[in-house]
Short mmCIF file of C-alpha atoms in Angstrom, two decimals:
data_model
loop_
_atom_site.label_atom_id
_atom_site.label_comp_id
_atom_site.label_asym_id
_atom_site.label_seq_id
_atom_site.Cartn_x
_atom_site.Cartn_y
_atom_site.Cartn_z
CA UNK A 224 -191.69 329.26 -32.17
CA UNK A 225 -193.33 332.65 -31.64
CA UNK A 226 -190.10 334.03 -30.17
CA UNK A 227 -188.18 332.64 -33.15
CA UNK A 228 -190.53 334.40 -35.55
CA UNK A 229 -190.02 337.72 -33.76
CA UNK A 230 -186.25 337.19 -33.87
CA UNK A 231 -186.50 336.44 -37.58
CA UNK A 232 -188.07 339.84 -38.10
CA UNK A 233 -185.12 341.41 -36.28
CA UNK A 234 -182.60 339.58 -38.43
CA UNK A 235 -184.40 340.64 -41.57
CA UNK A 236 -184.38 344.26 -40.36
CA UNK A 237 -180.63 344.15 -39.86
CA UNK A 238 -180.16 342.59 -43.29
CA UNK A 239 -182.14 345.44 -44.88
CA UNK A 240 -180.34 348.20 -43.00
CA UNK A 241 -179.47 351.00 -45.39
CA UNK A 242 -182.28 350.16 -47.83
CA UNK A 243 -184.62 353.19 -47.69
CA UNK A 244 -187.46 351.36 -49.47
CA UNK A 245 -187.84 348.89 -46.63
CA UNK A 246 -187.04 350.91 -43.52
CA UNK A 247 -190.55 352.32 -42.98
CA UNK A 248 -192.15 348.89 -43.24
CA UNK A 249 -189.54 347.38 -40.93
CA UNK A 250 -190.16 350.04 -38.29
CA UNK A 251 -193.91 349.47 -38.34
CA UNK A 252 -193.39 345.73 -38.13
CA UNK A 253 -191.13 346.04 -35.10
CA UNK A 254 -193.70 348.19 -33.30
CA UNK A 255 -196.39 345.59 -33.91
CA UNK A 256 -194.22 342.52 -33.23
CA UNK A 257 -195.24 342.23 -29.58
CA UNK A 258 -198.96 342.29 -30.46
CA UNK A 259 -198.48 339.86 -33.31
CA UNK A 260 -196.46 337.22 -31.44
CA UNK A 261 -199.32 334.73 -31.14
CA UNK A 262 -200.28 335.20 -34.77
CA UNK A 263 -196.71 334.70 -35.97
CA UNK A 264 -196.35 331.68 -33.70
CA UNK A 265 -199.43 330.03 -35.14
CA UNK A 266 -198.19 330.67 -38.68
CA UNK A 267 -194.72 329.33 -37.93
CA UNK A 268 -196.20 326.17 -36.40
CA UNK A 269 -198.24 325.71 -39.55
CA UNK A 270 -195.12 325.93 -41.68
CA UNK A 271 -193.37 323.33 -39.53
CA UNK A 272 -196.33 320.99 -39.86
CA UNK A 273 -196.27 320.93 -43.66
CA UNK A 274 -192.54 321.51 -44.32
CA UNK A 275 -191.65 317.90 -45.30
CA UNK A 276 -194.00 317.85 -48.30
CA UNK A 277 -193.74 321.54 -49.09
CA UNK A 278 -190.02 321.52 -49.97
CA UNK A 279 -190.47 318.80 -52.58
CA UNK A 280 -193.43 320.66 -54.01
CA UNK A 281 -191.36 323.84 -54.16
CA UNK A 282 -188.66 322.06 -56.13
CA UNK A 283 -191.12 320.71 -58.69
CA UNK A 284 -192.98 324.00 -58.98
CA UNK A 285 -189.79 326.02 -59.33
CA UNK A 286 -188.51 323.70 -62.07
CA UNK A 287 -191.69 323.99 -64.12
CA UNK A 288 -192.02 327.75 -63.68
CA UNK A 289 -188.35 328.38 -64.39
CA UNK A 290 -188.49 326.44 -67.64
CA UNK A 291 -191.48 328.39 -68.91
CA UNK A 292 -190.49 331.89 -67.81
CA UNK A 293 -186.73 331.79 -68.36
CA UNK A 294 -187.06 331.01 -72.08
CA UNK A 295 -190.05 333.16 -73.02
CA UNK A 296 -189.09 335.92 -75.45
CA UNK A 297 -185.32 335.38 -75.25
CA UNK A 298 -184.20 334.96 -78.88
CA UNK A 299 -180.85 335.07 -80.65
CA UNK A 300 -182.31 336.92 -83.63
CA UNK A 301 -183.54 339.83 -81.57
CA UNK A 302 -180.14 340.39 -79.94
CA UNK A 303 -178.23 340.05 -83.23
CA UNK A 304 -180.68 342.46 -84.91
CA UNK A 305 -180.07 345.08 -82.21
CA UNK A 306 -176.32 344.88 -82.83
CA UNK A 307 -176.71 345.08 -86.60
CA UNK A 308 -178.94 348.12 -86.17
CA UNK A 309 -176.03 349.83 -84.41
CA UNK A 310 -173.70 348.91 -87.25
CA UNK A 311 -171.89 346.07 -85.50
CA UNK A 312 -170.53 343.43 -87.88
CA UNK A 313 -172.27 340.31 -86.58
CA UNK A 314 -174.35 337.61 -88.25
CA UNK A 315 -174.95 335.17 -85.38
CA UNK A 316 -174.86 335.05 -81.59
CA UNK A 317 -171.31 333.76 -81.32
CA UNK A 318 -170.01 336.75 -83.31
CA UNK A 319 -170.88 338.96 -80.31
CA UNK A 320 -167.93 337.51 -78.43
CA UNK A 321 -165.58 339.18 -80.89
CA UNK A 322 -166.95 342.65 -80.15
CA UNK A 323 -165.55 345.16 -77.69
CA UNK A 324 -167.20 345.58 -74.30
CA UNK A 325 -168.21 349.09 -75.29
CA UNK A 326 -170.28 347.64 -78.13
CA UNK A 327 -171.82 345.03 -75.85
CA UNK A 328 -172.74 347.70 -73.30
CA UNK A 329 -174.36 349.88 -75.96
CA UNK A 330 -176.92 347.15 -76.68
CA UNK A 331 -177.18 345.48 -73.27
CA UNK A 332 -178.68 348.47 -71.47
CA UNK A 333 -179.78 348.45 -67.83
CA UNK A 334 -183.35 347.16 -68.11
CA UNK A 335 -182.61 344.05 -66.07
CA UNK A 336 -181.41 346.17 -63.15
CA UNK A 337 -184.94 347.33 -62.32
CA UNK A 338 -187.54 345.31 -64.26
CA UNK A 339 -186.74 341.93 -62.71
CA UNK A 340 -186.30 343.24 -59.15
CA UNK A 341 -189.62 345.11 -59.53
CA UNK A 342 -191.46 341.96 -60.60
CA UNK A 343 -189.87 340.00 -57.76
CA UNK A 344 -190.85 342.71 -55.26
CA UNK A 345 -194.50 342.39 -56.31
CA UNK A 346 -194.33 338.63 -55.77
CA UNK A 347 -192.69 339.14 -52.37
CA UNK A 348 -195.34 341.62 -51.29
CA UNK A 349 -198.08 339.19 -52.34
CA UNK A 350 -196.45 336.33 -50.45
CA UNK A 351 -195.98 338.58 -47.42
CA UNK A 352 -199.66 339.49 -47.54
CA UNK A 353 -200.73 335.84 -47.61
CA UNK A 354 -198.26 334.86 -44.88
CA UNK A 355 -199.21 337.81 -42.67
CA UNK A 356 -202.82 336.71 -42.63
CA UNK A 357 -204.52 338.59 -45.44
CA UNK A 358 -206.56 341.15 -43.52
CA UNK A 359 -204.07 343.30 -41.65
CA UNK A 360 -206.34 344.89 -39.11
CA UNK A 361 -207.87 341.56 -38.19
CA UNK A 362 -204.46 339.96 -37.86
CA UNK A 363 -203.41 342.39 -35.13
CA UNK A 364 -206.65 342.46 -33.19
CA UNK A 365 -208.03 338.93 -33.47
CA UNK A 366 -205.01 337.00 -32.24
CA UNK A 367 -203.92 333.51 -33.24
CA UNK A 368 -207.39 332.62 -34.51
CA UNK A 369 -206.92 335.03 -37.41
CA UNK A 370 -203.55 333.57 -38.42
CA UNK A 371 -203.35 331.90 -41.84
CA UNK A 372 -203.18 328.11 -41.95
CA UNK A 373 -199.92 326.26 -42.44
CA UNK A 374 -201.04 325.30 -45.93
CA UNK A 375 -201.59 328.93 -46.91
CA UNK A 376 -198.17 329.94 -45.58
CA UNK A 377 -196.43 327.02 -47.26
CA UNK A 378 -198.20 327.74 -50.53
CA UNK A 379 -197.10 331.37 -50.38
CA UNK A 380 -193.48 330.39 -49.77
CA UNK A 381 -193.56 327.77 -52.54
CA UNK A 382 -195.08 330.11 -55.11
CA UNK A 383 -192.76 332.98 -54.23
CA UNK A 384 -189.63 330.79 -54.37
CA UNK A 385 -190.66 329.47 -57.80
CA UNK A 386 -191.30 332.99 -59.06
CA UNK A 387 -187.99 334.36 -57.77
CA UNK A 388 -186.05 331.44 -59.27
CA UNK A 389 -187.83 331.87 -62.61
CA UNK A 390 -187.21 335.62 -62.72
CA UNK A 391 -183.60 335.18 -61.64
CA UNK A 392 -182.96 332.53 -64.29
CA UNK A 393 -184.56 334.69 -66.96
CA UNK A 394 -182.50 337.74 -65.93
CA UNK A 395 -179.28 335.72 -66.15
CA UNK A 396 -180.37 334.11 -69.43
CA UNK A 397 -180.98 337.55 -70.93
CA UNK A 398 -177.49 338.70 -69.89
CA UNK A 399 -176.01 335.50 -71.34
CA UNK A 400 -177.51 336.38 -74.73
CA UNK A 401 -176.24 339.95 -74.48
CA UNK A 402 -172.68 338.67 -74.09
CA UNK A 403 -173.05 336.14 -76.92
CA UNK A 404 -173.83 332.93 -75.03
CA UNK A 405 -176.74 330.58 -75.71
CA UNK A 406 -178.83 330.07 -72.53
CA UNK A 407 -180.42 326.98 -74.11
CA UNK A 408 -177.21 324.93 -74.26
CA UNK A 409 -176.82 322.33 -71.46
CA UNK A 410 -173.53 323.80 -70.21
CA UNK A 411 -174.96 327.31 -70.19
CA UNK A 412 -177.98 326.22 -68.16
CA UNK A 413 -175.61 324.96 -65.47
CA UNK A 414 -173.65 328.21 -65.58
CA UNK A 415 -176.90 330.15 -65.13
CA UNK A 416 -177.76 328.03 -62.09
CA UNK A 417 -174.33 328.74 -60.60
CA UNK A 418 -174.83 332.50 -61.10
CA UNK A 419 -178.26 332.42 -59.45
CA UNK A 420 -176.67 330.50 -56.58
CA UNK A 421 -173.96 333.14 -56.13
CA UNK A 422 -176.42 336.00 -56.36
CA UNK A 423 -178.63 334.63 -53.58
CA UNK A 424 -175.96 333.38 -51.16
CA UNK A 425 -175.69 335.48 -48.00
CA UNK A 426 -172.98 334.07 -45.73
CA UNK A 427 -169.28 334.26 -46.54
CA UNK A 428 -169.05 330.47 -46.71
CA UNK A 429 -171.98 330.12 -49.11
CA UNK A 430 -170.76 332.97 -51.33
CA UNK A 431 -167.21 331.61 -51.38
CA UNK A 432 -168.44 328.18 -52.51
CA UNK A 433 -170.76 329.71 -55.12
CA UNK A 434 -168.13 331.97 -56.69
CA UNK A 435 -165.61 329.11 -56.68
CA UNK A 436 -168.16 327.12 -58.71
CA UNK A 437 -168.48 329.97 -61.22
CA UNK A 438 -164.69 330.14 -61.52
CA UNK A 439 -164.38 326.42 -62.24
CA UNK A 440 -167.24 326.42 -64.73
CA UNK A 441 -165.78 329.48 -66.45
CA UNK A 442 -162.40 327.82 -66.85
CA UNK A 443 -164.03 324.70 -68.29
CA UNK A 444 -166.11 326.73 -70.75
CA UNK A 445 -163.28 329.07 -71.77
CA UNK A 446 -161.11 326.05 -72.55
CA UNK A 447 -164.00 324.65 -74.61
CA UNK A 448 -163.80 321.40 -72.68
CA UNK A 449 -165.76 318.59 -74.30
CA UNK A 450 -168.46 317.48 -71.86
CA UNK A 451 -169.37 314.15 -73.41
CA UNK A 452 -171.32 313.00 -70.36
CA UNK A 453 -173.30 316.23 -70.09
CA UNK A 454 -176.84 315.99 -71.39
CA UNK A 455 -180.33 317.27 -70.61
CA UNK A 456 -180.88 314.48 -68.07
CA UNK A 457 -177.91 315.66 -66.02
CA UNK A 458 -179.05 319.27 -66.32
CA UNK A 459 -182.59 318.35 -65.22
CA UNK A 460 -181.27 316.51 -62.15
CA UNK A 461 -179.05 319.42 -61.15
CA UNK A 462 -181.86 321.93 -61.76
CA UNK A 463 -184.29 319.90 -59.67
CA UNK A 464 -181.95 319.54 -56.71
CA UNK A 465 -180.95 323.19 -56.90
CA UNK A 466 -184.61 324.31 -57.02
CA UNK A 467 -185.33 322.35 -53.84
CA UNK A 468 -182.36 323.75 -51.94
CA UNK A 469 -182.99 327.21 -53.34
CA UNK A 470 -186.50 327.06 -51.85
CA UNK A 471 -184.98 326.18 -48.46
CA UNK A 472 -182.61 329.14 -48.75
CA UNK A 473 -185.27 331.69 -49.64
CA UNK A 474 -187.62 330.42 -46.95
CA UNK A 475 -184.98 330.73 -44.23
CA UNK A 476 -184.03 334.20 -45.41
CA UNK A 477 -187.68 335.28 -45.55
CA UNK A 478 -188.96 334.15 -42.16
CA UNK A 479 -189.48 337.80 -41.25
CA UNK A 480 -192.55 337.69 -43.49
CA UNK A 481 -194.35 335.68 -40.81
CA UNK A 482 -194.62 338.89 -38.76
CA UNK A 483 -197.93 340.60 -39.67
CA UNK A 484 -197.96 343.88 -41.63
CA UNK A 485 -194.15 344.18 -41.70
CA UNK A 486 -194.10 340.94 -43.68
CA UNK A 487 -195.46 342.67 -46.78
CA UNK A 488 -192.72 345.30 -46.87
CA UNK A 489 -190.06 342.78 -45.91
CA UNK A 490 -191.20 340.36 -48.60
CA UNK A 491 -191.03 343.05 -51.29
CA UNK A 492 -187.67 344.40 -50.10
CA UNK A 493 -186.05 340.98 -49.70
CA UNK A 494 -187.14 339.89 -53.17
CA UNK A 495 -185.92 343.15 -54.69
CA UNK A 496 -182.54 342.68 -52.99
CA UNK A 497 -182.42 339.03 -54.12
CA UNK A 498 -182.98 339.84 -57.81
CA UNK A 499 -180.64 342.80 -57.57
CA UNK A 500 -177.97 340.44 -56.23
CA UNK A 501 -178.59 337.93 -59.03
CA UNK A 502 -178.35 340.59 -61.75
CA UNK A 503 -175.13 341.99 -60.25
CA UNK A 504 -173.59 338.52 -59.98
CA UNK A 505 -174.56 337.75 -63.58
CA UNK A 506 -173.02 340.94 -64.90
CA UNK A 507 -169.76 340.26 -63.06
CA UNK A 508 -169.62 336.59 -64.07
CA UNK A 509 -170.37 337.11 -67.76
CA UNK A 510 -168.16 340.17 -68.07
CA UNK A 511 -165.28 338.23 -66.55
CA UNK A 512 -165.91 335.20 -68.76
CA UNK A 513 -166.18 337.40 -71.86
CA UNK A 514 -162.79 338.98 -71.12
CA UNK A 515 -161.08 335.69 -70.22
CA UNK A 516 -162.22 334.18 -73.50
CA UNK A 517 -160.83 337.10 -75.49
CA UNK A 518 -157.67 337.46 -73.41
CA UNK A 519 -156.68 334.03 -71.98
CA UNK A 520 -153.53 335.43 -70.36
CA UNK A 521 -155.73 337.24 -67.82
CA UNK A 522 -156.42 333.87 -66.19
CA UNK A 523 -152.89 333.86 -64.79
CA UNK A 524 -153.72 336.68 -62.37
CA UNK A 525 -157.39 335.83 -61.92
CA UNK A 526 -158.44 335.37 -58.28
CA UNK A 527 -162.19 335.16 -58.80
CA UNK A 528 -163.69 332.78 -56.24
CA UNK A 529 -160.55 332.81 -54.09
CA UNK A 530 -160.57 334.70 -50.82
CA UNK A 531 -162.75 334.04 -47.80
CA UNK A 532 -162.51 330.69 -46.11
CA UNK A 533 -165.36 328.44 -47.20
CA UNK A 534 -166.22 327.57 -43.63
CA UNK A 535 -166.16 331.10 -42.25
CA UNK A 536 -168.97 333.37 -41.12
CA UNK A 537 -171.71 330.84 -40.49
CA UNK A 538 -175.01 332.69 -40.83
CA UNK A 539 -178.51 331.57 -40.08
CA UNK A 540 -180.95 331.83 -42.93
CA UNK A 541 -178.52 330.60 -45.58
CA UNK A 542 -178.16 327.33 -47.45
CA UNK A 543 -174.70 326.47 -48.75
CA UNK A 544 -174.97 325.00 -52.27
CA UNK A 545 -172.24 323.74 -54.59
CA UNK A 546 -173.41 323.38 -58.19
CA UNK A 547 -170.11 321.67 -59.09
CA UNK A 548 -170.86 318.92 -56.54
CA UNK A 549 -174.42 318.59 -57.82
CA UNK A 550 -173.15 318.15 -61.40
CA UNK A 551 -170.82 315.35 -60.38
CA UNK A 552 -173.52 313.62 -58.30
CA UNK A 553 -175.95 313.82 -61.22
CA UNK A 554 -173.53 311.95 -63.49
CA UNK A 555 -171.86 314.92 -65.16
CA UNK A 556 -168.15 315.81 -65.33
CA UNK A 557 -166.20 316.19 -62.09
CA UNK A 558 -164.87 319.74 -62.16
CA UNK A 559 -163.84 319.94 -58.51
#
């Protein structure tokens, strides 16, 4: 287990290559990895001991936190008022879909590109601190006895996963409003989940499946398909299952945080990159959907979600998730 933790730090370093914010922390962590092996091993064993109950807890926690954070302060009236202030002829949220992209961009701004990643980075640094053992000097010198308990590590992972999911959902919900879509509607909540899924997938297979989901959901929404069997119960089931698997994904990707000292920098950098990926995926997905709704003929040449083989590039630290499959299993429409 200790060797696996050291290897995890190496994988995380490779993943963050080219990100100046994280390189200094990664270098320090690699220099200390040999001294910290016993500490990391003890922490990893603690995670393994509590993993069965921790994943379920993460799912429940993420659901509750996402619901509270994702909706706070996101209102139709505020977005419509901003457009009216710029002289755009709109009276309700749906009217935004009739505007030009230039008008949407004038109001949308770029706040989400740094505020949400910044908040996630703070959460990641805090989780990395807890996972690394709290007192850095002691962690390096005192050996395995100074390592945090499995419960502390699991709690840090659970809390961080819930925070990242909540921030990601809120960032996507905000962009949905900016493009004229209601993040409170059942169908939109599922679309938001699919965007978060795409933004956090790492391997080619996971990304291919995630973007294929977005493509299918987009087509269903653009065609204004009547989802008679879609209700809040279905949405809650999909959200709960996704939260659980999302926690698995983030935990596997963040195992480098078990390495003392470097874990703080890695936690912050990984969370920043995760939210950055979610915001980018949301912008692409909503921009594409906005254009397809205005110009249906574009769908004829649309290849979004088509490309890499779904089974290619298997990569450790990733969890392949299909929101479309989860919707069908929860009793919703089969869009496969």
